[in-house]
Coordinates of C-alpha atoms and ligand atoms in Angstrom, one line a residue:
X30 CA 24.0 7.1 21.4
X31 CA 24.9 6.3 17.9
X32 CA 25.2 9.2 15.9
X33 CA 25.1 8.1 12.0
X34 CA 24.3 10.0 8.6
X35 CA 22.8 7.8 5.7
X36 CA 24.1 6.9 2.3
X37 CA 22.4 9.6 -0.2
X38 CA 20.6 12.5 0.2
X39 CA 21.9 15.9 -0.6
X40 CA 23.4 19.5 0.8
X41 CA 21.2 22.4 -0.7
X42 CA 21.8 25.9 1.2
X43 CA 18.3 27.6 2.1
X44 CA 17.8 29.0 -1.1
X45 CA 16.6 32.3 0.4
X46 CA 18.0 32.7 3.9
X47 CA 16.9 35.5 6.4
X48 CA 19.0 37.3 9.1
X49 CA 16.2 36.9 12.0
X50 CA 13.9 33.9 12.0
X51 CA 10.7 35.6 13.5
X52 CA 7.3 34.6 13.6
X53 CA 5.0 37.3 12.7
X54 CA 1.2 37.6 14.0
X55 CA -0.8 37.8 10.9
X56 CA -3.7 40.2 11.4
X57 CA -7.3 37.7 11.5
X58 CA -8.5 37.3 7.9
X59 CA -11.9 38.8 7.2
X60 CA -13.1 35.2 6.2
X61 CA -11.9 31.8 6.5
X62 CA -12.8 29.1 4.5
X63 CA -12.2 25.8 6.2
X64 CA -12.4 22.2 3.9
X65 CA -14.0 19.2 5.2
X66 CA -11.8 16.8 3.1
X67 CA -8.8 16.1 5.7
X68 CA -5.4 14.6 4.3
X69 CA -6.7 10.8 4.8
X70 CA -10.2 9.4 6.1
X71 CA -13.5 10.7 4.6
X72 CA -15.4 13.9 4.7
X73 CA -16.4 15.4 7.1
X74 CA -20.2 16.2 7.8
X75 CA -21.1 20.2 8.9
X76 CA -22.8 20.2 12.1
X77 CA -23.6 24.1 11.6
X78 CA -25.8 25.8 8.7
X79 CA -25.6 28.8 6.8
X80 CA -26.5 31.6 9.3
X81 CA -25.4 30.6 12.5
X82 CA -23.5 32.5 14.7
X83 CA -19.9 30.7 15.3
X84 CA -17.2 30.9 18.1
X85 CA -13.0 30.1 17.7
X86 CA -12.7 27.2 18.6
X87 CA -15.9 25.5 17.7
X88 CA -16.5 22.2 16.1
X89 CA -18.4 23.3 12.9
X90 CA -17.6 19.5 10.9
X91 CA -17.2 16.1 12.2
X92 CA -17.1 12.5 10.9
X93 CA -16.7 9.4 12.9
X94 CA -13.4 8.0 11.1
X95 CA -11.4 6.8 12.9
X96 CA -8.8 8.8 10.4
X97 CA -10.1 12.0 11.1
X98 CA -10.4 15.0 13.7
X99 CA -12.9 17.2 14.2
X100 CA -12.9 20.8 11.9
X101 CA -13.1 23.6 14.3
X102 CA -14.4 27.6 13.3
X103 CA -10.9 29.4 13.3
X104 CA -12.5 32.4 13.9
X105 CA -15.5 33.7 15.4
X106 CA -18.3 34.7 12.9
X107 CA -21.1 34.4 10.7
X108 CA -21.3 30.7 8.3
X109 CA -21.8 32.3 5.3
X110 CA -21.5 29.2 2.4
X111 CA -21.6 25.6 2.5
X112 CA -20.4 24.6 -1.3
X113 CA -17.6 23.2 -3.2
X114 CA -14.4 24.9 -3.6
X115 CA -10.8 23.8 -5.1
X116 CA -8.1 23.0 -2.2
X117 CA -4.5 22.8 -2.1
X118 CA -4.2 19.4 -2.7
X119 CA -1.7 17.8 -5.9
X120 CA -5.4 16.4 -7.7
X121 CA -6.4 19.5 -7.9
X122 CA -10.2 18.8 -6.7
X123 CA -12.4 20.7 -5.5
X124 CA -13.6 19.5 -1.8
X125 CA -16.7 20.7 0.4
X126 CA -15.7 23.7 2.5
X127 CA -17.7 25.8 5.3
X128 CA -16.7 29.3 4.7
X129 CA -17.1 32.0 7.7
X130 CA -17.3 35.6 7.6
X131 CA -15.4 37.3 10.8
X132 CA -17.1 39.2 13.3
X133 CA -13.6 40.9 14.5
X134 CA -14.1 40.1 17.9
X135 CA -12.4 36.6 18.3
X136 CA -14.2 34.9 21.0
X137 CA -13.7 31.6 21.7
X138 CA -15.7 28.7 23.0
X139 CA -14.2 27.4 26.7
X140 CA -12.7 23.6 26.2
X141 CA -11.5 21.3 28.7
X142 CA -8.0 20.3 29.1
X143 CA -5.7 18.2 32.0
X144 CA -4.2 21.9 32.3
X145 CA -0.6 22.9 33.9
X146 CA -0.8 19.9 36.1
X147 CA -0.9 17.5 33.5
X148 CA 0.4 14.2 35.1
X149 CA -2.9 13.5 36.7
X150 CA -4.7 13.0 33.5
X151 CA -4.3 9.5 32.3
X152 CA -3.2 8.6 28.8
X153 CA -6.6 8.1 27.4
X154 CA -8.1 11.0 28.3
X155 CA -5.1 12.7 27.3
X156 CA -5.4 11.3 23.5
X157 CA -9.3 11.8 23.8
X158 CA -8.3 15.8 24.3
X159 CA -5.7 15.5 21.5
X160 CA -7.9 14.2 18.7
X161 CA -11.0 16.7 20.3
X162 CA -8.5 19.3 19.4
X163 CA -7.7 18.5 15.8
X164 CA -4.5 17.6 15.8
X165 CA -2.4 16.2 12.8
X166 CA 1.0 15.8 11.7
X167 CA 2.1 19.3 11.3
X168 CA 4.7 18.4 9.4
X169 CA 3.3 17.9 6.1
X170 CA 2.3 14.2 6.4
X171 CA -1.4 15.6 8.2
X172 CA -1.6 11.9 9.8
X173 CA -4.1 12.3 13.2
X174 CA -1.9 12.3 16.2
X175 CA -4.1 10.1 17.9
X176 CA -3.9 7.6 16.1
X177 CA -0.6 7.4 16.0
X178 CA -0.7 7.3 20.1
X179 CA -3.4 5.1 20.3
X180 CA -2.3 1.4 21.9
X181 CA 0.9 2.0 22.1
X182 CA 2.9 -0.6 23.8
X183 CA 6.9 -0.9 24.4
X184 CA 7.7 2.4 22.9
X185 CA 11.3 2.8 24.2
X186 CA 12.4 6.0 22.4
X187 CA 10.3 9.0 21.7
X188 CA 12.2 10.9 18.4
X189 CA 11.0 14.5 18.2
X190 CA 11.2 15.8 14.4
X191 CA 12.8 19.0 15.1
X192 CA 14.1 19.2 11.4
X193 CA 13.0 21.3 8.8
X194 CA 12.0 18.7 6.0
X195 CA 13.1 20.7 3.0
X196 CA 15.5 23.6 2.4
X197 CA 13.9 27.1 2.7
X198 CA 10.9 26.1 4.9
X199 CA 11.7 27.8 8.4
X200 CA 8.4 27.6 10.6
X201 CA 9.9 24.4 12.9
X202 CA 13.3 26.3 13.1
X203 CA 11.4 29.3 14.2
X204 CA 8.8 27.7 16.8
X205 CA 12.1 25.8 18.7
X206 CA 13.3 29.7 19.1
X207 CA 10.1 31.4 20.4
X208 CA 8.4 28.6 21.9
X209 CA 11.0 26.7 23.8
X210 CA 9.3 25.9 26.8
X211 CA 6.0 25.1 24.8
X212 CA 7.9 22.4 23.0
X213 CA 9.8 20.6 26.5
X214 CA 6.3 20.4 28.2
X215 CA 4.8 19.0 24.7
X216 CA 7.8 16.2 25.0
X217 CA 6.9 15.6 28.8
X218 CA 3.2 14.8 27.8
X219 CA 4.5 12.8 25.0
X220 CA 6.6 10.8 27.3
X221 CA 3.7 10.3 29.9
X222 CA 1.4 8.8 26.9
X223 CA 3.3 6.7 25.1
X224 CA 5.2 5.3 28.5
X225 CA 9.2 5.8 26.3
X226 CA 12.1 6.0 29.1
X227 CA 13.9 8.6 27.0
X228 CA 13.0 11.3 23.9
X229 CA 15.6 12.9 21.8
X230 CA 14.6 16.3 20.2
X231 CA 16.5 16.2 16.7
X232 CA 18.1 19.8 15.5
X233 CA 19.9 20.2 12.2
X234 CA 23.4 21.7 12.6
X235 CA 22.6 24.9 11.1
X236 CA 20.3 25.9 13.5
X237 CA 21.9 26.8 16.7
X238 CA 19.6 29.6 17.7
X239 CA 16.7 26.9 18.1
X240 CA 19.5 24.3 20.0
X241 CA 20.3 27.1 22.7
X242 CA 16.4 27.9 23.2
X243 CA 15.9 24.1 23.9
X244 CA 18.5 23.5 25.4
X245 CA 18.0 26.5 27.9
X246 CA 14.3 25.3 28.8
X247 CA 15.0 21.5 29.0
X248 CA 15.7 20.4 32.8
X249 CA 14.2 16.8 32.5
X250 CA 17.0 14.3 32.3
X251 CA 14.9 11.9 30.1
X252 CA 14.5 14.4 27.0
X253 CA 18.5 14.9 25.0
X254 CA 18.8 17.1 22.2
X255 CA 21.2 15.9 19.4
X256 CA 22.5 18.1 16.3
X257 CA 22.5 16.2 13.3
X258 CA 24.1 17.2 9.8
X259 CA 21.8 19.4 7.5
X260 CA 21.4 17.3 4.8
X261 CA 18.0 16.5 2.6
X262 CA 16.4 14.5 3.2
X263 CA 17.3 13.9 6.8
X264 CA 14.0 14.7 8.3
X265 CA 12.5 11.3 6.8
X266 CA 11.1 9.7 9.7
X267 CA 13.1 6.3 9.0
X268 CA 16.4 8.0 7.8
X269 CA 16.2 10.6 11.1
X270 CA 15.6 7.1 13.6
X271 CA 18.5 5.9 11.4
X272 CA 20.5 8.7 12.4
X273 CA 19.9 9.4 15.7
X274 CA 19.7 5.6 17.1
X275 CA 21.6 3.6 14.5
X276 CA 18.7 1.7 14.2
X277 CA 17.3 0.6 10.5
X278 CA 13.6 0.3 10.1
X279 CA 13.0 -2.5 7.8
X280 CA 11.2 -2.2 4.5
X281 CA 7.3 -2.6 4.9
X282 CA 7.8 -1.7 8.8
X283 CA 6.8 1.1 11.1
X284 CA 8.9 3.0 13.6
X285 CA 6.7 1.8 16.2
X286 CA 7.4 -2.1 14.8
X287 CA 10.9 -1.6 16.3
X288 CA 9.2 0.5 19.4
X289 CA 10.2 4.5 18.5
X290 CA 7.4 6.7 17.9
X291 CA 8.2 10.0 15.8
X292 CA 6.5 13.5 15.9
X293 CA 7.4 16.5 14.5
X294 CA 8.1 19.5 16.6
X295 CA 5.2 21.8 15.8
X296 CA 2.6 18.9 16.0
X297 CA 4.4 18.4 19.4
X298 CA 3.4 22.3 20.3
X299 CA 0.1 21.7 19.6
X300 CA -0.4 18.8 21.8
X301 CA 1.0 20.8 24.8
X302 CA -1.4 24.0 23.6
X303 CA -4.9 20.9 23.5
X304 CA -3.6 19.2 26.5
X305 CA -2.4 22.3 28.6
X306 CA -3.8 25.6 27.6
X307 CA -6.9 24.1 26.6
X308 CA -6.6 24.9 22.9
X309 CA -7.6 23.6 19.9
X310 CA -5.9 23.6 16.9
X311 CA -6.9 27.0 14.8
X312 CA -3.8 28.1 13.2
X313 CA -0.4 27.1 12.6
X314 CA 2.8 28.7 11.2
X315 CA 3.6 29.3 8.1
X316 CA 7.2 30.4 6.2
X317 CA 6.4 32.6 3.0
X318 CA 9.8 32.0 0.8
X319 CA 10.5 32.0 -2.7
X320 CA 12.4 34.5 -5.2
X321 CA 9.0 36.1 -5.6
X322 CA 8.9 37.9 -2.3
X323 CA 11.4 40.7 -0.9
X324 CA 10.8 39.7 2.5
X325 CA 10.5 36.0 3.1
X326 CA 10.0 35.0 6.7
X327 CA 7.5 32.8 8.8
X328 CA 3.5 34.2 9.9
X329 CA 1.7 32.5 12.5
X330 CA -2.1 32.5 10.3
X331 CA -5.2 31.2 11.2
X332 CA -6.7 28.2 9.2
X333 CA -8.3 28.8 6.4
X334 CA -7.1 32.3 5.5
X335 CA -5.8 32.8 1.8
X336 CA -2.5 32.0 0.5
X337 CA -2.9 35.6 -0.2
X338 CA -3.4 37.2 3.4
X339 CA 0.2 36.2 4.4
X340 CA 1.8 36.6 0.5
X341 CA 1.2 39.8 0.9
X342 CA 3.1 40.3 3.8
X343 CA 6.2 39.2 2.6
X344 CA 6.1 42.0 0.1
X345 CA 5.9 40.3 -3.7
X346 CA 7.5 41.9 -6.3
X347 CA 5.3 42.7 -9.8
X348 CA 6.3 39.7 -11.7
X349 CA 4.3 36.9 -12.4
X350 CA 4.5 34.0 -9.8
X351 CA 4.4 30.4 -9.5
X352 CA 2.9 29.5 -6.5
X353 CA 4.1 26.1 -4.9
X354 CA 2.4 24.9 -1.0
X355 CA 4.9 23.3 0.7
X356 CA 9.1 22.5 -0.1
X357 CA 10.8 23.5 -2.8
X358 CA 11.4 19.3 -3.5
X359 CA 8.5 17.4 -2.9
X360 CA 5.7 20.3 -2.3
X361 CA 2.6 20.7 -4.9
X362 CA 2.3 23.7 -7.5
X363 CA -0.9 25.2 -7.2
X364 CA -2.8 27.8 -9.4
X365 CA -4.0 30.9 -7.2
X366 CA -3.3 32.6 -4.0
X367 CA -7.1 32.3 -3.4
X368 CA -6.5 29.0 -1.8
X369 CA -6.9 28.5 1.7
X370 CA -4.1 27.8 4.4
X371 CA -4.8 24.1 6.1
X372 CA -2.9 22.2 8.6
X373 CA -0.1 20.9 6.4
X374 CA 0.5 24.2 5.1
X375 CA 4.1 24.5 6.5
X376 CA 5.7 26.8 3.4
X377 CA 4.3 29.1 0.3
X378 CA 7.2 29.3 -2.1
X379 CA 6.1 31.4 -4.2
X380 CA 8.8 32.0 -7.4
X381 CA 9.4 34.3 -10.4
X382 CA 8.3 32.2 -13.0
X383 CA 11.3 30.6 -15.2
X384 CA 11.7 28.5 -18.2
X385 CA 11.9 25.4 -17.3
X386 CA 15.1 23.0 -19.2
X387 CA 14.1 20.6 -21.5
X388 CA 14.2 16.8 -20.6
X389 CA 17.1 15.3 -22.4
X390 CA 17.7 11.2 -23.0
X391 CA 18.7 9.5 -19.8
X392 CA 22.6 9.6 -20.5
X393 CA 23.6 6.9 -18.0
X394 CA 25.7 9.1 -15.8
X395 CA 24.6 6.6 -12.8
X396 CA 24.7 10.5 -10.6
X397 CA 20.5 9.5 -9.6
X398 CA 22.2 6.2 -7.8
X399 CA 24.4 7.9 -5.7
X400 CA 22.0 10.6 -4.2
X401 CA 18.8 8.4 -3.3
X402 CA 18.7 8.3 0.5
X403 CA 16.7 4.8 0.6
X404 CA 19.2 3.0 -1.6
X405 CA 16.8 2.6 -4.9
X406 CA 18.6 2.5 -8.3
X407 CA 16.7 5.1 -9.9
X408 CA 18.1 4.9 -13.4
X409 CA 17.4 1.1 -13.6
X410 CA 13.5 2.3 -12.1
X411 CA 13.2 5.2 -14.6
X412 CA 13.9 2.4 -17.2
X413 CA 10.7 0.0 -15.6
X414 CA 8.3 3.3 -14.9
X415 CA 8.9 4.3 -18.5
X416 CA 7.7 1.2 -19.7
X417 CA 5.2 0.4 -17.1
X418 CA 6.9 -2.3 -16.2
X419 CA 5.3 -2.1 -12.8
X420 CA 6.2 -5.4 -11.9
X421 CA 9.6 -5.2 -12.6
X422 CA 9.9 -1.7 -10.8
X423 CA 8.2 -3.6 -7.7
X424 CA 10.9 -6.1 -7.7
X425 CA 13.2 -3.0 -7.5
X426 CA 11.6 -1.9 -4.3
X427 CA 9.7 0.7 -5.9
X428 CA 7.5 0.9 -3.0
X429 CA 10.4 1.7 -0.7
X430 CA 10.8 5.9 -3.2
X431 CA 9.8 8.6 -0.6
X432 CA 9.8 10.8 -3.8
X433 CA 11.8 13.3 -2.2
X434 CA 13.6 14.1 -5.7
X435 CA 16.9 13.5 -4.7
X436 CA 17.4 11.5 -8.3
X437 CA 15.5 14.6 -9.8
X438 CA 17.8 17.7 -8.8
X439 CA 21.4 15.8 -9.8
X440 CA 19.7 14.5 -13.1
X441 CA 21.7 16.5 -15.9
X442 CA 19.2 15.4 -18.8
X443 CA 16.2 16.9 -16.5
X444 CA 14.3 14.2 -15.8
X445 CA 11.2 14.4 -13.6
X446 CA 12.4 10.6 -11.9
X447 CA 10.2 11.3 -8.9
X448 CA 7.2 12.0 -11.4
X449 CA 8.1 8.6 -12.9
X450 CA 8.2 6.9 -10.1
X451 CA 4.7 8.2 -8.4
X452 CA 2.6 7.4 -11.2
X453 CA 4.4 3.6 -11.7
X454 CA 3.2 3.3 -8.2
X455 CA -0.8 4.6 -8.9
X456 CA -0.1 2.3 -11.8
X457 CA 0.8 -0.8 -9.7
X458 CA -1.9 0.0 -7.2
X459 CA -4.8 0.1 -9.6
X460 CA -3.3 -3.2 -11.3
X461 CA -3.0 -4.9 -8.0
X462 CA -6.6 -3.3 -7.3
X463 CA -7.5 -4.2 -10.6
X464 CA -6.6 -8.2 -10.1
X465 CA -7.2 -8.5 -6.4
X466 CA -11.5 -7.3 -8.2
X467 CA -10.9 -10.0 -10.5
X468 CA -10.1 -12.6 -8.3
X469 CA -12.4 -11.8 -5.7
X470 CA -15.3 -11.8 -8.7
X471 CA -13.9 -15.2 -9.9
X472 CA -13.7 -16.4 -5.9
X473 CA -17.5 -15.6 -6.0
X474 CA -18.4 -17.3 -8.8
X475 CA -16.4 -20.3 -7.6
X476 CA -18.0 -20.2 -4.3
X477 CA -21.4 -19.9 -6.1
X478 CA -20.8 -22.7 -8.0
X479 CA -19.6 -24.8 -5.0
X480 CA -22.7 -23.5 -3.0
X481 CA -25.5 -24.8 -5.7
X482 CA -23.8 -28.1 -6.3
X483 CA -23.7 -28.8 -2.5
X484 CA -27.3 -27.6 -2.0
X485 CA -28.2 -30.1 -5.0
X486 CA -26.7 -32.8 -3.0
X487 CA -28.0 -32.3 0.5
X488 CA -31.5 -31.6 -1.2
X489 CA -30.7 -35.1 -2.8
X490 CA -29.5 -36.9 0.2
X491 CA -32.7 -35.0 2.0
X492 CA -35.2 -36.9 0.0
X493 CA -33.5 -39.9 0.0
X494 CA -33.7 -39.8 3.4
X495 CA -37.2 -38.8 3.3
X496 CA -37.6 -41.7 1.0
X497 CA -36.2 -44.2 3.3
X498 CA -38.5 -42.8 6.1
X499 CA -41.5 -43.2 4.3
X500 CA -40.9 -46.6 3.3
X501 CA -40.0 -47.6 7.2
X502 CA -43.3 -46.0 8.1
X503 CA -45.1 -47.6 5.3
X504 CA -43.8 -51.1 6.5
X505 CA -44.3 -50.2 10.2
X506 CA -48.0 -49.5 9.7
X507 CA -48.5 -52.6 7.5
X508 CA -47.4 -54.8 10.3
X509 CA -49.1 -52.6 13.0
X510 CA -52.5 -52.8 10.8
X511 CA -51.3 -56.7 10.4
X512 CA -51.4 -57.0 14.5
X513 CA -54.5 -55.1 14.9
X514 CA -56.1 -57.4 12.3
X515 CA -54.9 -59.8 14.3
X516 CA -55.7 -58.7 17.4
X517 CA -59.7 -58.2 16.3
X518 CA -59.7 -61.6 15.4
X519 CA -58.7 -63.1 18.3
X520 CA -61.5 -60.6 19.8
X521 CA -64.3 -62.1 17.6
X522 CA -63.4 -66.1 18.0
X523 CA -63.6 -65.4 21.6
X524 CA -67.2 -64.0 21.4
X525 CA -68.3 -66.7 18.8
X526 CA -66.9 -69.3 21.7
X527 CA -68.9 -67.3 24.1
X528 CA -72.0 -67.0 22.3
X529 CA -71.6 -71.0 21.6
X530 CA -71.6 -71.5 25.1
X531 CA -74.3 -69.7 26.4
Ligands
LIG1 S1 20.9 11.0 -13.4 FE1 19.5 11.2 -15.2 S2 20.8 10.9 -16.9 FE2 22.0 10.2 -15.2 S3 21.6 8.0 -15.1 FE3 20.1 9.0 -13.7 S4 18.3 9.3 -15.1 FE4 20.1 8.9 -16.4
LIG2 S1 12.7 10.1 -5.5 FE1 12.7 7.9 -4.9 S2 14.3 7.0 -6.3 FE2 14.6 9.3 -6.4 S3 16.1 9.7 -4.8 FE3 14.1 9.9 -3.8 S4 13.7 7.9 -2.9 FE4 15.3 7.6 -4.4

């Protein structure tokens, strides 16, 4: 096995390490509130109402995209509210939520799995369970496991996501620890569906706590775990295949185009806990970090509880906080605690709040070039973006910036490239969409035109046609009328002769 590292990307110690990764049961919340917009794919619709009596477990929301999974209650309780509520998300939007008191007792609804035996189930089924369960990318990216796992053909190499995606989140480092075993039988049923003849489980080098756990549980000779250097942004799905295999996936290409599929390590957990114990997906783990808090460390919560229900577990000092869901580099600032957790919630970074430098001119330095993991030249797309030159930045490969901030963090004149970069992109797409509405209206009016002129002509050649018809029939009964004219006077001279006769 090739074992590479990529040009880019940078070394940022965890900026707030802890002597003992644990997970820590978080008590269950006293409500949950549970939105029904999911990362991609449209709402969902509530299939309970205010009043009814809930169970974990229990589908509450559904939709039949494709793109989505079903919502299920996270606790067991009373539906309290139906209404619109703002949710972690970077717009800033409010989204429709089902919110649901607790009734402290935590019963669940019974759901059908393949169970310990799963080899007997086949792939379908197995997918049907995954997607019944809920399950997205745990990651961060929130894309529906089954769909990624649907129709899967020549998949050589499984690549299980094992590292953390940015410095100071802990919750993957901390699930390889504790739940070992969980994660080896969660590869096996990976390896069943999508039919690879090998997985690797990827571990950065500074976690050897989580390698030993792995390695201690893994017996199947198909599954290899590999260290690879701690570097951001190494958990990139195309720079980790890079790494591991040696293999480049092109630009505008999937892993699965060159026959890898990629899961993270906690989404890979909660495919064994749907497919073997039965379990959908209710709550997740999340690392509390940030120089707000005197006691950062990783809570296993159930979905939909506040930002605020685990914050305060991790002992926050007095100041006034920013609040940021997900990496220090490429997560989202949000406003309140009050928010609540969802599947993608993999870190709260929540920081005394600090004056931010002031963006200086760009002073040519060239240090953005030499950090950016995919190769870009930010400086020369700072100069495009800045003048909405979108064109120009496409040309550049825009569309090729993870927006990991790489360019952002070595910049000495502070300038937020990745910013830049994202809105040149929303830029581009509502031009493109822009044009592709105008051509489509002017295809339409074409085609219109086009339609009414060739109707005018068929009509045209229909009556001439008709024309020519009429004049064939005309003629035909002339000399039909001619013959029986004819005809009736041969009739009469031979009665005259007749009538002579007698
Ligand atoms: S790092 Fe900042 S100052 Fe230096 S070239 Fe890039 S954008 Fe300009
Ligand atoms: S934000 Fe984009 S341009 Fe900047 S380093 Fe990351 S990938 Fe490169």
């Amino acid at each position: 096995m090739l074992n590479q590292s990529f040009n880019g990307g940078i070394v940022i110690d965890s900026p707030h390490p802890v002597e003992v990764v644990e997970i820590i049961l978080a008590p269950l919340p006293d409500k949950v509130v549970l939105p029904l917009q999911q990362r991609i794919g449209g709402e969902a619709i509530p299939c309970v109402s205010v009043g009814d009596k809930v169970l974990t477990g229990q589908v509450i929301a559904k939709t039949d995209d494709y793109f989505c999974v079903p919502i299920h209650a996270s606790i067991s309780g009373t539906v309290v509210i139906i209404d619109d509520q703002t949710i972690p998300h970077k717009s800033g939007l409010r989204s429709k939520c089902i919110t649901i008191e607790s009734d402290g007792k935590d019963q669940w609804i019974e759901h059908t799995g393949c169970g310990v035996d799963f080899l007997h189930c086949d792939q379908a089924t197995m997918i049907k369970y995954i997607q019944a369960s809920g399950i997205v990318g745990l990651g961060g990216a929130g894309f529906p496991a089954h769909a990624k796992l649907e129709g899967i053909q020549d998949c050589h190499t499984l690549v299980i996501n094992g590292t953390e995606c940015e410095p100071g989140i802990m919750c993957d480092d901390a699930l390889m620890q504790h739940h070992p075993r969980d994660v080896i039988r969660g590869v096996e049923i990976l390896l069943h569906i999508c039919g690879a003849q090998r997985a690797v489980i990827a571990v950065e080098d500074d976690k050897q706590e989580a390698l030993n756990s792995l390695l201690m549980h893994c017996h199947d000779d198909r599954i290899s775990i590999e260290q690879i250097p701690t570097k951001y942004t190494s958990g990139a799905e195309k720079l980790l295949i890079k790494v591991l295999l040696g293999i480049e996936v092109p630009s505008g290409k999937f892993a699965i185009d060159i026959g890898v599929i990629c899961q993270n390590v906690s989404t890979t957990k909660a495919i064994f806990d749907a497919v073997v114990e039965n379990k959908p997906l209710v709550s997740r783990i999340v690392t509390v970090t940030g120089s707000g808090v005197k006691s950062p460390n990783n809570y296993e919560v159930r979905l939909g509880a506040s930002f605020e229900h685990i914050v305060s577990m991790a002992n926050p000092n007095t100041n006034h906080h920013s609040v940021r869901m997900g990496g220090m580099m490429m997560g989202v600032d949000v406003e309140t605690t009050r928010m609540p957790i969802c599947k993608i919630t993999n870190c709260i970074f929540v920081n005394n709040i600090e004056t931010k430098p002031n963006t200086q001119e760009c002073i040519r330095c060239g240090q953005c070039n030499q950090v950016c993991p995919v190769n870009l030249l930010p400086q020369q797309l700072y100069w495009y973006a800045k003048n909405e030159n979108t064109d120009k930045a496409m040309d550049y490969n825009l569309a090729d910036c993870i927006e990991c901030r790489c360019c952002d963090y070595v910049c000495p004149s502070h300038i937020p490239l990745a910013e830049y970069f994202s809105f040149a992109k929303a830029l581009h797409r509502k031009t493109t969409e822009d044009q592709y509405r105008t051509d489509i209206a002017r295809e339409r009016f074409e085609f219109r035109e086009y339609r009414l002129e060739r109707t005018k002509q068929e009509r045209a050649k229909m009556m001439a046609a008709k024309k020519e018809e009429l004049k064939k029939k005309m003629a035909n009964d002339k000399a039909q009328k001619g013959k029986i004219a004819a005809a009736m006077a041969r009739v009469k001279k031979t009665k005259k002769v007749s009538d002579d006769v007698q």
